Structures are given as structure tokens and as C-alpha cells.
Amino acid sequence: MPGAPVFDTSYSTTDVNKAGARVYDDAWVKGGVEITRRGQRFVLLRQDYLTKLIEDAHDDRPNTLDDLLHDYDADKIRALTVDFSSSPTVGKEII
């Protein structure tokens, strides 16, 4: 689930107040629904769906320095940053 989840079902806060059971049923079936109020967007999620989102987001992150440096090509990085490294400072660059 890359990126922010997009839910195909949206309710207003009035819908939640008047027909809450329908909103909760849709959240249960679909994993979550969007609720809007005065231009703001909120999400009602099932706990297991939220847990899966968090786990999926964590999987691609490096856990160790070795993970971070996997496939790191120092020569390629040097070649890509040579203009930045050799140009005179203009502002408050810190290297």
C-alpha cells in the first residue's frame, strides 16, 4: 500500500450523526472511510487496517547502516554532486 490510502467512500459529519451504523459498517467492510467536515478530511480506520499500513510502511526502511548503504555507489554520487561541491557558496550552505 504505497502512499496515502484513498478511500472510495466519503461521508460528512452529518452522515455520521444521522446514520452512524452505515458509516461504521462501511469502515468495517472496506477497512476505512473518509469523513469530511468544513473542508477538512478525516479517516475512520479499522485497527487491523492501520496496523497493516504501519507494517507495510516500515518494511522498506533501512534498519541498519548496512541496509542504508546497500547498493550505494560512491563514484556515482560524487559525479552527480560535483557541480554542487565545487561551486562557491551563495548562502548558508553547510558541508
CSV table of N, CA and C in Angstrom, one decimal:
chain,number,residue,atom,x,y,z
A,1,MET,N,0.8,-1.2,0.0
A,1,MET,CA,0.0,0.0,0.0
A,1,MET,C,0.9,1.3,0.0
A,2,PRO,N,1.5,1.5,-1.1
A,2,PRO,CA,2.4,2.7,-1.1
A,2,PRO,C,1.5,4.0,-1.1
A,3,GLY,N,2.1,5.0,-0.5
A,3,GLY,CA,1.4,6.3,-0.5
A,3,GLY,C,0.2,6.3,0.5
A,4,ALA,N,-0.4,7.4,0.6
A,4,ALA,CA,-1.6,7.6,1.5
A,4,ALA,C,-2.8,6.8,0.9
A,5,PRO,N,-3.5,6.1,1.8
A,5,PRO,CA,-4.6,5.4,1.3
A,5,PRO,C,-5.7,6.3,0.8
A,6,VAL,N,-6.4,5.9,-0.2
A,6,VAL,CA,-7.5,6.7,-0.7
A,6,VAL,C,-8.8,5.8,-0.6
A,7,PHE,N,-9.8,6.3,0.1
A,7,PHE,CA,-11.0,5.6,0.3
A,7,PHE,C,-12.0,6.0,-0.7
A,8,ASP,N,-12.7,5.1,-1.3
A,8,ASP,CA,-13.7,5.4,-2.3
A,8,ASP,C,-15.1,5.8,-1.7
A,9,THR,N,-15.2,5.7,-0.4
A,9,THR,CA,-16.4,6.1,0.3
A,9,THR,C,-16.1,7.3,1.2
A,10,SER,N,-17.0,8.3,1.1
A,10,SER,CA,-16.8,9.5,1.9
A,10,SER,C,-18.1,9.9,2.5
A,11,TYR,N,-18.1,10.3,3.7
A,11,TYR,CA,-19.3,10.7,4.5
A,11,TYR,C,-19.0,12.1,5.1
A,12,SER,N,-20.1,12.8,5.3
A,12,SER,CA,-20.0,14.1,6.1
A,12,SER,C,-20.2,13.8,7.5
A,13,THR,N,-19.9,14.7,8.4
A,13,THR,CA,-20.1,14.5,9.8
A,13,THR,C,-21.6,14.4,10.1
A,14,THR,N,-22.4,15.1,9.3
A,14,THR,CA,-23.8,14.9,9.4
A,14,THR,C,-24.3,13.5,9.2
A,15,ASP,N,-23.7,12.9,8.2
A,15,ASP,CA,-24.0,11.5,7.9
A,15,ASP,C,-23.6,10.6,9.1
A,16,VAL,N,-22.5,10.9,9.7
A,16,VAL,CA,-22.1,10.1,10.9
A,16,VAL,C,-23.1,10.3,12.0
A,17,ASN,N,-23.6,11.5,12.2
A,17,ASN,CA,-24.5,11.8,13.3
A,17,ASN,C,-25.9,11.1,13.0
A,18,LYS,N,-26.3,11.1,11.7
A,18,LYS,CA,-27.7,10.6,11.4
A,18,LYS,C,-27.7,9.1,11.1
A,19,ALA,N,-26.6,8.6,10.5
A,19,ALA,CA,-26.6,7.2,10.1
A,19,ALA,C,-25.3,6.6,10.4
A,20,GLY,N,-24.9,6.7,11.7
A,20,GLY,CA,-23.6,6.2,12.1
A,20,GLY,C,-23.4,4.7,11.8
A,21,ALA,N,-24.4,3.9,12.0
A,21,ALA,CA,-24.2,2.5,11.8
A,21,ALA,C,-23.8,2.2,10.4
A,22,ARG,N,-24.3,2.9,9.4
A,22,ARG,CA,-23.9,2.7,8.0
A,22,ARG,C,-22.5,3.1,7.8
A,23,VAL,N,-22.0,4.2,8.4
A,23,VAL,CA,-20.6,4.6,8.3
A,23,VAL,C,-19.7,3.6,8.9
A,24,TYR,N,-20.0,3.1,10.1
A,24,TYR,CA,-19.2,2.1,10.7
A,24,TYR,C,-19.2,0.8,10.0
A,25,ASP,N,-20.4,0.4,9.4
A,25,ASP,CA,-20.4,-0.9,8.6
A,25,ASP,C,-19.5,-0.8,7.4
A,26,ASP,N,-19.5,0.4,6.7
A,26,ASP,CA,-18.6,0.6,5.5
A,26,ASP,C,-17.2,0.6,6.0
A,27,ALA,N,-16.9,1.2,7.1
A,27,ALA,CA,-15.5,1.2,7.6
A,27,ALA,C,-15.0,-0.3,7.9
A,28,TRP,N,-16.0,-1.0,8.5
A,28,TRP,CA,-15.6,-2.4,8.8
A,28,TRP,C,-15.4,-3.2,7.5
A,29,VAL,N,-16.3,-3.1,6.5
A,29,VAL,CA,-16.2,-3.9,5.3
A,29,VAL,C,-15.0,-3.4,4.5
A,30,LYS,N,-14.7,-2.1,4.3
A,30,LYS,CA,-13.7,-1.6,3.4
A,30,LYS,C,-12.4,-1.3,4.0
A,31,GLY,N,-12.3,-1.4,5.3
A,31,GLY,CA,-11.0,-1.1,6.0
A,31,GLY,C,-11.0,0.3,6.5
A,32,GLY,N,-11.8,1.2,5.9
A,32,GLY,CA,-11.8,2.6,6.3
A,32,GLY,C,-12.7,3.5,5.4
A,33,VAL,N,-13.1,4.6,5.9
A,33,VAL,CA,-13.9,5.6,5.1
A,33,VAL,C,-13.3,7.0,5.4
A,34,GLU,N,-13.6,7.9,4.5
A,34,GLU,CA,-13.3,9.3,4.7
A,34,GLU,C,-14.5,10.0,5.3
A,35,ILE,N,-14.2,10.9,6.2
A,35,ILE,CA,-15.2,11.8,6.8
A,35,ILE,C,-14.8,13.2,6.6
A,36,THR,N,-15.7,14.0,6.0
A,36,THR,CA,-15.3,15.4,5.8
A,36,THR,C,-16.2,16.3,6.7
A,37,ARG,N,-15.5,17.4,7.1
A,37,ARG,CA,-16.2,18.4,7.9
A,37,ARG,C,-15.5,19.8,7.6
A,38,ARG,N,-16.3,20.7,7.1
A,38,ARG,CA,-15.9,22.0,6.8
A,38,ARG,C,-14.5,22.1,6.0
A,39,GLY,N,-14.4,21.3,5.0
A,39,GLY,CA,-13.3,21.3,4.1
A,39,GLY,C,-12.1,20.4,4.7
A,40,GLN,N,-12.2,19.9,5.9
A,40,GLN,CA,-11.2,19.1,6.4
A,40,GLN,C,-11.5,17.6,6.1
A,41,ARG,N,-10.5,16.8,6.0
A,41,ARG,CA,-10.7,15.4,5.7
A,41,ARG,C,-10.2,14.5,6.9
A,42,PHE,N,-11.0,13.6,7.3
A,42,PHE,CA,-10.6,12.7,8.4
A,42,PHE,C,-10.8,11.3,7.9
A,43,VAL,N,-10.2,10.3,8.6
A,43,VAL,CA,-10.3,8.9,8.2
A,43,VAL,C,-10.7,8.1,9.4
A,44,LEU,N,-11.7,7.2,9.2
A,44,LEU,CA,-12.1,6.3,10.2
A,44,LEU,C,-11.5,4.9,9.7
A,45,LEU,N,-10.6,4.4,10.5
A,45,LEU,CA,-9.9,3.1,10.1
A,45,LEU,C,-10.2,2.0,11.1
A,46,ARG,N,-10.2,0.8,10.5
A,46,ARG,CA,-10.2,-0.4,11.4
A,46,ARG,C,-8.8,-0.5,11.9
A,47,GLN,N,-8.7,-1.0,13.2
A,47,GLN,CA,-7.4,-1.1,13.8
A,47,GLN,C,-6.4,-2.1,13.0
A,48,ASP,N,-6.9,-3.2,12.5
A,48,ASP,CA,-6.1,-4.1,11.8
A,48,ASP,C,-5.6,-3.5,10.5
A,49,TYR,N,-6.4,-2.7,9.9
A,49,TYR,CA,-6.0,-2.0,8.6
A,49,TYR,C,-4.9,-1.0,8.9
A,50,LEU,N,-5.0,-0.2,10.0
A,50,LEU,CA,-4.0,0.7,10.4
A,50,LEU,C,-2.7,0.0,10.8
A,51,THR,N,-2.8,-1.1,11.5
A,51,THR,CA,-1.6,-1.9,11.8
A,51,THR,C,-0.9,-2.4,10.5
A,52,LYS,N,-1.7,-2.8,9.5
A,52,LYS,CA,-1.1,-3.3,8.3
A,52,LYS,C,-0.4,-2.1,7.5
A,53,LEU,N,-1.0,-1.0,7.5
A,53,LEU,CA,-0.4,0.2,6.9
A,53,LEU,C,0.9,0.6,7.5
A,54,ILE,N,1.0,0.5,8.8
A,54,ILE,CA,2.2,0.8,9.6
A,54,ILE,C,3.3,-0.2,9.3
A,55,GLU,N,2.9,-1.5,9.3
A,55,GLU,CA,3.9,-2.5,9.0
A,55,GLU,C,4.4,-2.4,7.6
A,56,ASP,N,3.5,-2.1,6.6
A,56,ASP,CA,3.9,-2.0,5.2
A,56,ASP,C,4.8,-0.8,5.0
A,57,ALA,N,4.6,0.3,5.7
A,57,ALA,CA,5.4,1.5,5.6
A,57,ALA,C,6.8,1.2,6.2
A,58,HIS,N,6.9,0.4,7.2
A,58,HIS,CA,8.1,0.1,7.9
A,58,HIS,C,9.0,-0.9,7.1
A,59,ASP,N,8.4,-1.7,6.3
A,59,ASP,CA,9.2,-2.8,5.6
A,59,ASP,C,10.3,-2.2,4.7
A,60,ASP,N,10.1,-1.1,4.0
A,60,ASP,CA,11.0,-0.6,3.1
A,60,ASP,C,12.1,0.3,3.7
A,61,ARG,N,12.0,0.6,4.9
A,61,ARG,CA,13.0,1.4,5.6
A,61,ARG,C,14.2,0.6,6.0
A,62,PRO,N,15.4,1.3,5.9
A,62,PRO,CA,16.6,0.5,6.3
A,62,PRO,C,16.6,0.4,7.9
A,63,ASN,N,17.0,-0.7,8.3
A,63,ASN,CA,17.1,-1.0,9.8
A,63,ASN,C,18.5,-0.8,10.4
A,64,THR,N,19.5,-0.9,9.5
A,64,THR,CA,20.9,-0.8,10.0
A,64,THR,C,21.6,0.1,9.0
A,65,LEU,N,22.8,0.5,9.3
A,65,LEU,CA,23.7,1.3,8.4
A,65,LEU,C,24.0,0.4,7.2
A,66,ASP,N,24.2,-0.9,7.3
A,66,ASP,CA,24.5,-1.7,6.2
A,66,ASP,C,23.3,-1.7,5.2
A,67,ASP,N,22.0,-1.8,5.8
A,67,ASP,CA,20.9,-1.7,4.9
A,67,ASP,C,20.8,-0.4,4.1
A,68,LEU,N,21.2,0.7,4.8
A,68,LEU,CA,21.2,2.0,4.2
A,68,LEU,C,22.2,2.1,3.0
A,69,LEU,N,23.4,1.5,3.3
A,69,LEU,CA,24.5,1.6,2.3
A,69,LEU,C,24.4,0.5,1.2
A,70,HIS,N,23.5,-0.4,1.3
A,70,HIS,CA,23.3,-1.4,0.3
A,70,HIS,C,23.1,-0.8,-1.1
A,71,ASP,N,23.9,-1.2,-2.1
A,71,ASP,CA,23.9,-0.6,-3.4
A,71,ASP,C,24.3,0.8,-3.5
A,72,TYR,N,25.0,1.3,-2.5
A,72,TYR,CA,25.5,2.7,-2.5
A,72,TYR,C,26.7,2.8,-3.4
A,73,ASP,N,26.7,3.7,-4.4
A,73,ASP,CA,27.7,3.8,-5.3
A,73,ASP,C,28.4,5.2,-5.1
A,74,ALA,N,29.5,5.2,-4.4
A,74,ALA,CA,30.2,6.5,-4.0
A,74,ALA,C,30.6,7.3,-5.3
A,75,ASP,N,31.1,6.6,-6.3
A,75,ASP,CA,31.6,7.2,-7.5
A,75,ASP,C,30.4,7.9,-8.2
A,76,LYS,N,29.3,7.3,-8.3
A,76,LYS,CA,28.1,7.8,-8.9
A,76,LYS,C,27.6,9.1,-8.2
A,77,ILE,N,27.6,9.0,-6.9
A,77,ILE,CA,27.2,10.2,-6.0
A,77,ILE,C,28.2,11.3,-6.2
A,78,ARG,N,29.5,11.0,-6.3
A,78,ARG,CA,30.5,12.1,-6.5
A,78,ARG,C,30.2,12.8,-7.8
A,79,ALA,N,30.0,12.0,-8.9
A,79,ALA,CA,29.8,12.5,-10.2
A,79,ALA,C,28.5,13.4,-10.3
A,80,LEU,N,27.4,13.0,-9.5
A,80,LEU,CA,26.2,13.7,-9.5
A,80,LEU,C,26.3,15.0,-8.7
A,81,THR,N,27.2,15.1,-7.8
A,81,THR,CA,27.3,16.2,-6.9
A,81,THR,C,28.5,17.1,-7.1
A,82,VAL,N,29.2,16.8,-8.2
A,82,VAL,CA,30.5,17.6,-8.4
A,82,VAL,C,30.2,19.1,-8.6
A,83,ASP,N,29.2,19.4,-9.3
A,83,ASP,CA,28.8,20.9,-9.5
A,83,ASP,C,28.5,21.5,-8.2
A,84,PHE,N,27.8,20.9,-7.3
A,84,PHE,CA,27.4,21.4,-6.0
A,84,PHE,C,28.7,21.6,-5.2
A,85,SER,N,29.5,20.5,-5.2
A,85,SER,CA,30.7,20.5,-4.3
A,85,SER,C,31.7,21.5,-4.7
A,86,SER,N,31.9,21.8,-6.0
A,86,SER,CA,32.9,22.7,-6.5
A,86,SER,C,32.4,24.2,-6.6
A,87,SER,N,31.2,24.4,-6.6
A,87,SER,CA,30.7,25.8,-6.8
A,87,SER,C,30.9,26.6,-5.5
A,88,PRO,N,31.1,27.9,-5.6
A,88,PRO,CA,31.3,28.8,-4.4
A,88,PRO,C,30.0,28.9,-3.7
A,89,THR,N,30.1,29.1,-2.3
A,89,THR,CA,28.9,29.2,-1.5
A,89,THR,C,28.2,30.5,-1.8
A,90,VAL,N,26.9,30.4,-1.8
A,90,VAL,CA,26.0,31.5,-2.1
A,90,VAL,C,25.3,32.0,-0.8
A,91,GLY,N,24.9,31.1,0.0
A,91,GLY,CA,24.1,31.4,1.2
A,91,GLY,C,24.7,30.8,2.4
A,92,LYS,N,23.9,30.0,3.1
A,92,LYS,CA,24.4,29.4,4.3
A,92,LYS,C,24.6,27.9,4.2
A,93,GLU,N,25.1,27.5,3.1
A,93,GLU,CA,25.4,26.0,2.9
A,93,GLU,C,26.4,25.5,3.9
A,94,ILE,N,26.1,24.4,4.4
A,94,ILE,CA,27.0,23.7,5.4
A,94,ILE,C,27.3,22.4,4.8
A,95,ILE,N,28.6,22.1,4.7
A,95,ILE,CA,29.0,20.8,4.1
A,95,ILE,C,29.8,20.1,5.2
